[in-house]
Short mmCIF file of C-alpha atoms in Angstrom, two decimals:
data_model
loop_
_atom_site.label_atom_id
_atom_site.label_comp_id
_atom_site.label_asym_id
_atom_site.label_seq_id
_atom_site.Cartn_x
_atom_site.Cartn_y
_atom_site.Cartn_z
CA UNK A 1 47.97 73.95 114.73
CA UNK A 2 46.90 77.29 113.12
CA UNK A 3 49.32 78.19 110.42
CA UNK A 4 52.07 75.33 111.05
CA UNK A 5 53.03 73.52 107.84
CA UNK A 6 54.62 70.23 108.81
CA UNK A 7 57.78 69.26 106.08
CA UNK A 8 57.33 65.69 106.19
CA UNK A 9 53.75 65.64 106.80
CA UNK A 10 53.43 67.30 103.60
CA UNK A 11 55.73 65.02 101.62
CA UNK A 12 52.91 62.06 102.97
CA UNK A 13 50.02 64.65 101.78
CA UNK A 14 51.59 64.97 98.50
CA UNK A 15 51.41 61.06 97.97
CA UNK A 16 48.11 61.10 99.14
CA UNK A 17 46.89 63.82 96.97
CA UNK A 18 48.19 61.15 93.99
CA UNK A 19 45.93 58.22 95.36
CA UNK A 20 43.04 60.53 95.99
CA UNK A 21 43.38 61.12 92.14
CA UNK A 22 43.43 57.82 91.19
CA UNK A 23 40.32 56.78 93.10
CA UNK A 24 38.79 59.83 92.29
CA UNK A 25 38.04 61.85 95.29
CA UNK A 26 39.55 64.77 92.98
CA UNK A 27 40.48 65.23 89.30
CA UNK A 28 43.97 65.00 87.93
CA UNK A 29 43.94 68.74 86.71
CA UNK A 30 43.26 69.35 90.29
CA UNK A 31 45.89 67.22 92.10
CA UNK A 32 48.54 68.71 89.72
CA UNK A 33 47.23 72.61 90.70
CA UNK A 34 48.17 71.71 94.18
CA UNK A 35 51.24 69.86 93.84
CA UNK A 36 52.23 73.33 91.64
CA UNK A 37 51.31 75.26 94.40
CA UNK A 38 52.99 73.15 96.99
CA UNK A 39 55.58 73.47 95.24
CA UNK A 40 55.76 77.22 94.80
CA UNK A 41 55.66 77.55 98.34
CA UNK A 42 58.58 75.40 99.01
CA UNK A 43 60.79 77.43 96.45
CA UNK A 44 59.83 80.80 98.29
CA UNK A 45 59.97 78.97 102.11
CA UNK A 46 63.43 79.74 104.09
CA UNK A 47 66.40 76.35 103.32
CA UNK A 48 69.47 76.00 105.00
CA UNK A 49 72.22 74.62 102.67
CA UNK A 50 69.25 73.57 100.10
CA UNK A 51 67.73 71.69 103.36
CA UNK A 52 64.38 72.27 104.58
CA UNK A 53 63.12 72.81 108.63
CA UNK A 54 60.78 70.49 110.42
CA UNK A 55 58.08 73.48 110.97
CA UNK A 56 57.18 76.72 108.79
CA UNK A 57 54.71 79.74 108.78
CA UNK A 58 52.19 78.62 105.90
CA UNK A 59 51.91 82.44 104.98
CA UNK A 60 55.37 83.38 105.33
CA UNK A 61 57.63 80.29 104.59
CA UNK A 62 59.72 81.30 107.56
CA UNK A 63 60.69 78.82 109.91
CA UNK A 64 58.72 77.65 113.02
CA UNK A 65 61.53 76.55 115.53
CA UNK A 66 60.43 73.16 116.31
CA UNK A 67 62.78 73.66 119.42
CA UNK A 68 65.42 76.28 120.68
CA UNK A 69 68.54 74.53 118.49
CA UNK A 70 66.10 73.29 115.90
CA UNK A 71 65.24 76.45 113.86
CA UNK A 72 67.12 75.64 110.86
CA UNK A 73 67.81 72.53 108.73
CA UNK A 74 65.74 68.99 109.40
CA UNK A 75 67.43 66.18 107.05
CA UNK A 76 65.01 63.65 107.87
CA UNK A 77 61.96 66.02 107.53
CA UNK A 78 63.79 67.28 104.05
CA UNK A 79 63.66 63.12 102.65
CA UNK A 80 60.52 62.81 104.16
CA UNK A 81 59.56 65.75 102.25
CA UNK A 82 61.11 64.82 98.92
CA UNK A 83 60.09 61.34 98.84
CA UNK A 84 56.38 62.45 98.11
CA UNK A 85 57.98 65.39 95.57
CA UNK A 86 59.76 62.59 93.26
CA UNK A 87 56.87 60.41 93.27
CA UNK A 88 54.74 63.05 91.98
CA UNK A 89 57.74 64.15 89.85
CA UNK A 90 57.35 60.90 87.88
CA UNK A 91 53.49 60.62 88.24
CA UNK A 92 52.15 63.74 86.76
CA UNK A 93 55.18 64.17 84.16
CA UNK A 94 54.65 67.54 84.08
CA UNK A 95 57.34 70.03 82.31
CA UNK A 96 57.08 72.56 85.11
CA UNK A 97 56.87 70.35 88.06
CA UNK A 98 59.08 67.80 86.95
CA UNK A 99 61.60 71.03 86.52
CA UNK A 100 61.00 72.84 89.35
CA UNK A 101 61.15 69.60 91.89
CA UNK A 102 64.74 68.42 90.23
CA UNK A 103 65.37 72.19 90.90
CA UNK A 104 64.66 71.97 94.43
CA UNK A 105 66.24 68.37 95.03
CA UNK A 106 69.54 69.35 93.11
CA UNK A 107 69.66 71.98 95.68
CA UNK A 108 70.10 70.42 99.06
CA UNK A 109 73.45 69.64 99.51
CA UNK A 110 73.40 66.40 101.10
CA UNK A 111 77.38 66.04 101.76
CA UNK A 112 77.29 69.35 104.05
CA UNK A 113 75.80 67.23 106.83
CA UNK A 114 78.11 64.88 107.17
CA UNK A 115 80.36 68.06 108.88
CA UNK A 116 83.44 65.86 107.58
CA UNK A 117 82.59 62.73 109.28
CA UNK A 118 81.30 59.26 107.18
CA UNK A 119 77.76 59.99 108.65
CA UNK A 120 74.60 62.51 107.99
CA UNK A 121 73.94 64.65 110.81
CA UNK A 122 70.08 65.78 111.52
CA UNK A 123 69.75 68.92 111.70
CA UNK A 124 72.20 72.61 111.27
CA UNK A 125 70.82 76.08 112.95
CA UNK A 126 72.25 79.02 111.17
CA UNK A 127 72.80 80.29 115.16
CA UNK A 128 73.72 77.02 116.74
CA UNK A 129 75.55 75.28 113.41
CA UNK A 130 76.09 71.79 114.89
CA UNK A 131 75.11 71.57 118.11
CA UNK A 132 72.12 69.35 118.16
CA UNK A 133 74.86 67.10 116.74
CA UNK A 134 72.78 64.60 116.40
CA UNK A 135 74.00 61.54 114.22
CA UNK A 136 71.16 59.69 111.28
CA UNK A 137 72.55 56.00 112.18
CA UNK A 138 70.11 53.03 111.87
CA UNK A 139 68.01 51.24 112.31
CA UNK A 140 65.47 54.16 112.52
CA UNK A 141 62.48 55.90 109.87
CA UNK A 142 65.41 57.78 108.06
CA UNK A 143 66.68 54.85 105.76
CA UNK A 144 65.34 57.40 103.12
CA UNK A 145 67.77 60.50 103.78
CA UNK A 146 70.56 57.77 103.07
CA UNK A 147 68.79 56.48 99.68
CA UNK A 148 68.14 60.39 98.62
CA UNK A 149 71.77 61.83 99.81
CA UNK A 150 73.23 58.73 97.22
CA UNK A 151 71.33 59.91 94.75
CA UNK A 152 71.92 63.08 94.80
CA UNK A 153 73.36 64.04 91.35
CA UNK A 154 74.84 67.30 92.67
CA UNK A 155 75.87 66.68 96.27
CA UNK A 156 76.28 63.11 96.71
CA UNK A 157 77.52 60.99 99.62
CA UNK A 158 79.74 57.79 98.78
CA UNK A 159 78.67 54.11 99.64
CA UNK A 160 80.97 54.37 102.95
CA UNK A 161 78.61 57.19 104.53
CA UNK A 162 75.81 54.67 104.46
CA UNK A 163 77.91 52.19 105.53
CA UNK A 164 79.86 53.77 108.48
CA UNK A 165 76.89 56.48 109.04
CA UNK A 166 73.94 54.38 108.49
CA UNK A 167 74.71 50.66 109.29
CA UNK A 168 76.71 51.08 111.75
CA UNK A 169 79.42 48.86 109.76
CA UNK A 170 76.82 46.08 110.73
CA UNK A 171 76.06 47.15 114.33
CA UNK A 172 72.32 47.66 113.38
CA UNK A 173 71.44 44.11 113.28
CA UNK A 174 69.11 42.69 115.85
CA UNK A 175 68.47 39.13 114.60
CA UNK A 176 67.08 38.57 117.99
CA UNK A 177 63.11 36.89 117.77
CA UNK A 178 60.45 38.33 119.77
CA UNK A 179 57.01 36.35 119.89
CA UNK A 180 58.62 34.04 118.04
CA UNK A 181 59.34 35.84 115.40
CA UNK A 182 63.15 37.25 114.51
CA UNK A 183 63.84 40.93 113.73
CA UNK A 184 66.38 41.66 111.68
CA UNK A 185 67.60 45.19 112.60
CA UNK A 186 66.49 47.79 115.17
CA UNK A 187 66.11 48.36 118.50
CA UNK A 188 65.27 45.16 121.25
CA UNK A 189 60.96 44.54 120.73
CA UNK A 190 61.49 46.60 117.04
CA UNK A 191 60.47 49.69 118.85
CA UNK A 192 57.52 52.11 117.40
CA UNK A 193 56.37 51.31 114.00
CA UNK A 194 57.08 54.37 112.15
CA UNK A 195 60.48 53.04 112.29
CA UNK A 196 59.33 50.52 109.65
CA UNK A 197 57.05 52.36 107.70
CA UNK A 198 58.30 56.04 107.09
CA UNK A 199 60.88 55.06 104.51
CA UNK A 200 58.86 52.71 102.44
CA UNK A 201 55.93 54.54 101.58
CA UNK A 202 58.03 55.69 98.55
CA UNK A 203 60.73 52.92 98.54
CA UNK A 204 59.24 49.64 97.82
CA UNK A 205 60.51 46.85 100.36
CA UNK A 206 59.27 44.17 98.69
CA UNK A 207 62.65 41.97 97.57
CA UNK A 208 64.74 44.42 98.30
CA UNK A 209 68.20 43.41 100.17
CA UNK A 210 71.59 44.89 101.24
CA UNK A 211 74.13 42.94 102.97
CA UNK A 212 72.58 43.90 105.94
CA UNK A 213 69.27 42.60 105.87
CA UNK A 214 65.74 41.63 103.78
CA UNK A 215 63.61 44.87 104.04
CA UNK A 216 60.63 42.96 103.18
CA UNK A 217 61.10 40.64 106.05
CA UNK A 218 61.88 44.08 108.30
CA UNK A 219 58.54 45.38 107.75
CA UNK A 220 56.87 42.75 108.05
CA UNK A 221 58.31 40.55 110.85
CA UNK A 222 58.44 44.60 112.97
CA UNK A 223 54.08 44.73 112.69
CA UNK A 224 53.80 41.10 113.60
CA UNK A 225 55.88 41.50 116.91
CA UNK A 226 54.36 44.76 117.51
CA UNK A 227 50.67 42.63 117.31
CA UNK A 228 52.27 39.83 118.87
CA UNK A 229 53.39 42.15 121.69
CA UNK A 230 49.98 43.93 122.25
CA UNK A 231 47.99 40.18 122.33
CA UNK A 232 50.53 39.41 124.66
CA UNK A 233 49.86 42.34 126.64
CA UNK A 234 52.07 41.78 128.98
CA UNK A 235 51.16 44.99 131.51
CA UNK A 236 47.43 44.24 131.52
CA UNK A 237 46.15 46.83 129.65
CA UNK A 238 42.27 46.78 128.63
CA UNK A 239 41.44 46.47 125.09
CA UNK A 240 44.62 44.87 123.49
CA UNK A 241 43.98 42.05 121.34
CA UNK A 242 44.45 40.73 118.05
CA UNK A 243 41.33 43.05 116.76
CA UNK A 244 42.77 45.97 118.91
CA UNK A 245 46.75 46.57 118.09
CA UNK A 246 48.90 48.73 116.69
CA UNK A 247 52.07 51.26 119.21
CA UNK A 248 53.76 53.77 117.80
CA UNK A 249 54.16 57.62 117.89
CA UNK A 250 51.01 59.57 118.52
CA UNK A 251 49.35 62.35 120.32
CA UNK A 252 48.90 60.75 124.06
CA UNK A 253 46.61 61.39 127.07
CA UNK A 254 49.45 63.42 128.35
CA UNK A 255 50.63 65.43 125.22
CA UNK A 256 52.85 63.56 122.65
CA UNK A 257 54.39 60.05 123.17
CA UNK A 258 56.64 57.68 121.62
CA UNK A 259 54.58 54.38 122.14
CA UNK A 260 56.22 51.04 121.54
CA UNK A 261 56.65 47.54 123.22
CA UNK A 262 59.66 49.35 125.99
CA UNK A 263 57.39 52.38 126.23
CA UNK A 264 54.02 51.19 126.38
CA UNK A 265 50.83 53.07 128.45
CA UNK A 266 47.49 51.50 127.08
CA UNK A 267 47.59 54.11 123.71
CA UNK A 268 46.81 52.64 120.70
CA UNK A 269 47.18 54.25 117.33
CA UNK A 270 45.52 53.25 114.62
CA UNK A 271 48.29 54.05 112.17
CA UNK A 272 50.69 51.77 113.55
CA UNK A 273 48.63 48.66 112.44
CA UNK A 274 46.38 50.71 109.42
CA UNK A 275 50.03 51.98 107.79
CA UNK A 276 51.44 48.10 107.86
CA UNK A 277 48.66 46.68 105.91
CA UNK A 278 50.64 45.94 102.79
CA UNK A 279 53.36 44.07 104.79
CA UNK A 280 50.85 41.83 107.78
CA UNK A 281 47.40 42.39 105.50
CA UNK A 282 45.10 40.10 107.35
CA UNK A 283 46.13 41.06 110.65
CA UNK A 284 46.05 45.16 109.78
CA UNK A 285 42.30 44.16 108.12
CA UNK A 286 41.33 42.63 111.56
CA UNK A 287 42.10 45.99 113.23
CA UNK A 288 40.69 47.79 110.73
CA UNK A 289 37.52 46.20 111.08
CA UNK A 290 37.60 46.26 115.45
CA UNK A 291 38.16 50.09 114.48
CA UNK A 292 35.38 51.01 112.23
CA UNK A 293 32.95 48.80 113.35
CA UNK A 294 33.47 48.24 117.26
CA UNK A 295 34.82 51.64 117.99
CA UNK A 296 32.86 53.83 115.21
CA UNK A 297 32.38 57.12 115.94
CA UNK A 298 34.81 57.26 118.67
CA UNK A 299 37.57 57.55 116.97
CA UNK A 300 35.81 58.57 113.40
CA UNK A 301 35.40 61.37 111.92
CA UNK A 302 35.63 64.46 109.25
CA UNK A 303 39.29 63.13 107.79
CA UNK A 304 39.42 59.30 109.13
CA UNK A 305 40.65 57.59 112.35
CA UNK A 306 41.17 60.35 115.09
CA UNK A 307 44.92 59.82 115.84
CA UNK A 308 45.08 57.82 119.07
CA UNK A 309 43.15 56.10 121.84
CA UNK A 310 42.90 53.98 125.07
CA UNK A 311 40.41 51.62 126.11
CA UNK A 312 42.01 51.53 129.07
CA UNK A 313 41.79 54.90 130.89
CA UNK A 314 39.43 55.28 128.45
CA UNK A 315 40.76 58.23 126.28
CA UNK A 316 40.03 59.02 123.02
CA UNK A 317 42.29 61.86 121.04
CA UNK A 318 39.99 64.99 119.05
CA UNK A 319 42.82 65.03 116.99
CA UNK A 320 44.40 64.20 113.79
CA UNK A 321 48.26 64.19 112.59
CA UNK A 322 49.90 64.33 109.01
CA UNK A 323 52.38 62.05 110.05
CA UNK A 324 50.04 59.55 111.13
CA UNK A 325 47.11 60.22 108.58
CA UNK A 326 49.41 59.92 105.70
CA UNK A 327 50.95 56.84 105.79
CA UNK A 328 47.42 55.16 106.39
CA UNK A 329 45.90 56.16 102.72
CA UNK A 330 49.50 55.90 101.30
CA UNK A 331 49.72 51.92 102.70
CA UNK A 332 46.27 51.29 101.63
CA UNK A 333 47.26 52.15 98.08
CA UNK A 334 50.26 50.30 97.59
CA UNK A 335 48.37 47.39 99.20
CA UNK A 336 45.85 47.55 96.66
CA UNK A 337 47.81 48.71 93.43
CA UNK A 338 51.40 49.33 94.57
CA UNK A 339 50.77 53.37 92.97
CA UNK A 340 52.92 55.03 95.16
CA UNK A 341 55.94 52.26 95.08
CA UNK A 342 55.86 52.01 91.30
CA UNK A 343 56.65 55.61 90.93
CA UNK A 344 59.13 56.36 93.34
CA UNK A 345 61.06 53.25 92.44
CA UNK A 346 61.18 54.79 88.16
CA UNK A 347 63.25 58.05 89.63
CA UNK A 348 66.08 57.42 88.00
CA UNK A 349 68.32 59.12 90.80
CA UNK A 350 66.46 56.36 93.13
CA UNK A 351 67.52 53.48 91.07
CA UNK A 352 71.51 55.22 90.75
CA UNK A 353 71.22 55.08 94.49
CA UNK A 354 70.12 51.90 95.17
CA UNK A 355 72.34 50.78 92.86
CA UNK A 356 75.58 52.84 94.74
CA UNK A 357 74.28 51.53 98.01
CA UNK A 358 74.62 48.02 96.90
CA UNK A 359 70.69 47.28 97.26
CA UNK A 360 69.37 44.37 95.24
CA UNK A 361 65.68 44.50 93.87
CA UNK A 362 63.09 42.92 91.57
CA UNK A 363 61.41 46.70 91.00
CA UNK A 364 64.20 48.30 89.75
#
């Protein structure tokens, strides 16, 4: 990828950078020196409306188009982004940090994108403006711009954005079951398992309810019909099992690929199964294990499980993603101490939010 920084990428590296410290791949003093410089990057990198792109030039902070229209502002990338800065906000405590990220957050002006409608738009080019015009409406990864725009202590959105924008007024219920097992929201099968994952790497699901649904049963009930799906296997494909799981976005035999139980071509990733571990443990264990073990160095190497795979074809990726190597180490944490949930839940301009949004939970 050469010099491409990737915004939300780096918002998962930032979380990981605070679980490497606590299980002391680095020191503290060294964790905080990057999040500083991070972060000093950021302030000099090029925003749109306080908002940050999807791709920059890690020497020049100027954006990297990540298409034609999309050269400017990414919301979702920007809450991606800041859900790892607020975490480490609140985990290192650090005078300068702690100012410069409320700095940074206080700057993105949340209510811009709704472009006068109840809704957050995605992204704004400073040549295109709205064209992309592409609506943030659930059920989708980007439950956290909603969470982070309420929040917002400067530019705000009201309760009705999330619930006209974001919910659809209701319309992003599924409550169909699958496998045997019922989905509450999302798209028919619960579609690739970032969907489920993304947004709680910071925001803890566990007991946490709107009117719309149980988040906890979300991410849980969306792994087990994405395993039940892949035992099922209904197309054939060689490999799937209960050991070997796990569809969701990914580098693919033919470039880049959406992978889910509608779009499905024999590519497993292991972070689809690997990132759910704290919500289907002893089924995201199994693969683990069928992984490390079965597949070895196949699909391991210098910085952990390459990023995709078929047994089928067979095909194994060289590569590895942020967006995909992130949430693994961030889900084994909270599994195993709940680190990176416990801090993003203190931010006090998380619990105001949840509390706007209507949300009910035992961690705030």
């Amino acid at each position: 990828s050469g010099e491409t920084v990737t915004t939300g990428g780096t918002g998962f590296g930032i979380m990981a950078i605070l679980t490497g410290i606590e299980r002391n791949f680095i020191t503290r003093e060294q964790g905080l020196e990057r999040a500083k410089k991070i972060v000093s990057f950021l302030k000099m990198a090029d925003k749109y409306h306080g908002a940050f792109a999807h791709w920059y030039n890690g020497s020049t902070g100027k954006t990297q188009p990540f298409s034609e229209k999309d050269n400017g502002a990414d919301l979702v990338e920007t809450a991606l982004l800041f859900q790892g800065l607020l975490t480490a906000r609140t985990y290192f405590n650090d005078a300068t940090l702690t100012a410069d990220i409320s700095t940074l957050y206080n700057a993105v002006e949340w209510s811009f994108f709704q472009n006068g409608q109840q809704a957050l738009l995605w992204h704004w080019s400073p040549n295109f403006q709205w064209e992309i015009n592409l609506k943030i409406s659930g059920w989708n990864e980007s439950l956290i711009v909603y969470i982070l725009a309420a929040g917002s202590p400067t530019h705000g959105i009201d309760a009705s954005v999330y619930e006209q924008g974001w919910a659809n007024n209701g319309n992003m219920r599924n409550g169909n079951t699958y496998h045997g097992i019922q989905l509450p929201l999302g798209p028919a099968g619960g579609g690739p398992l970032f969907l489920s994952q993304y947004s709680f790497l910071g925001l803890n699901p566990n007991g946490l309810q709107d009117q719309y649904a149980s988040y906890e049963q979300q991410v849980k009930n969306h792994s087990l019909i994405n395993r039940a799906y892949c035992i099922a296997n209904p197309q054939g494909f060689s490999g799937y099992s209960a050991d070997c799981w796990g569809l969701t976005a990914s580098d693919d035999i033919n470039g880049y690929r959406v992978h889910s139980p509608t779009e499905d071509n024999g590519v497993i990733t292991p972070t689809a199964a690997l990132s759910s571990i704290p919500y289907s443990t002893a089924e995201s264990l199994q693969a683990l294990e069928f992984f490390y073990y079965k597949l070895g160095d196949k699909i391991w190497g210098e910085y952990g499980f390459k990023d995709a795979f078929s047994l089928h074809e067979p095909w194994f990726a060289d590569s590895y993603l942020a967006i995909d190597q992130g949430p693994i180490i961030i889900g084994i944490e909270n599994h195993r101490s709940g680190l990176l949930w416990k801090n993003f839940m203190q931010t006090p301009e998380i619990k105001s939010a949840l509390q706007k949004l209507n949300f009910t939970s035992p961690n705030l």
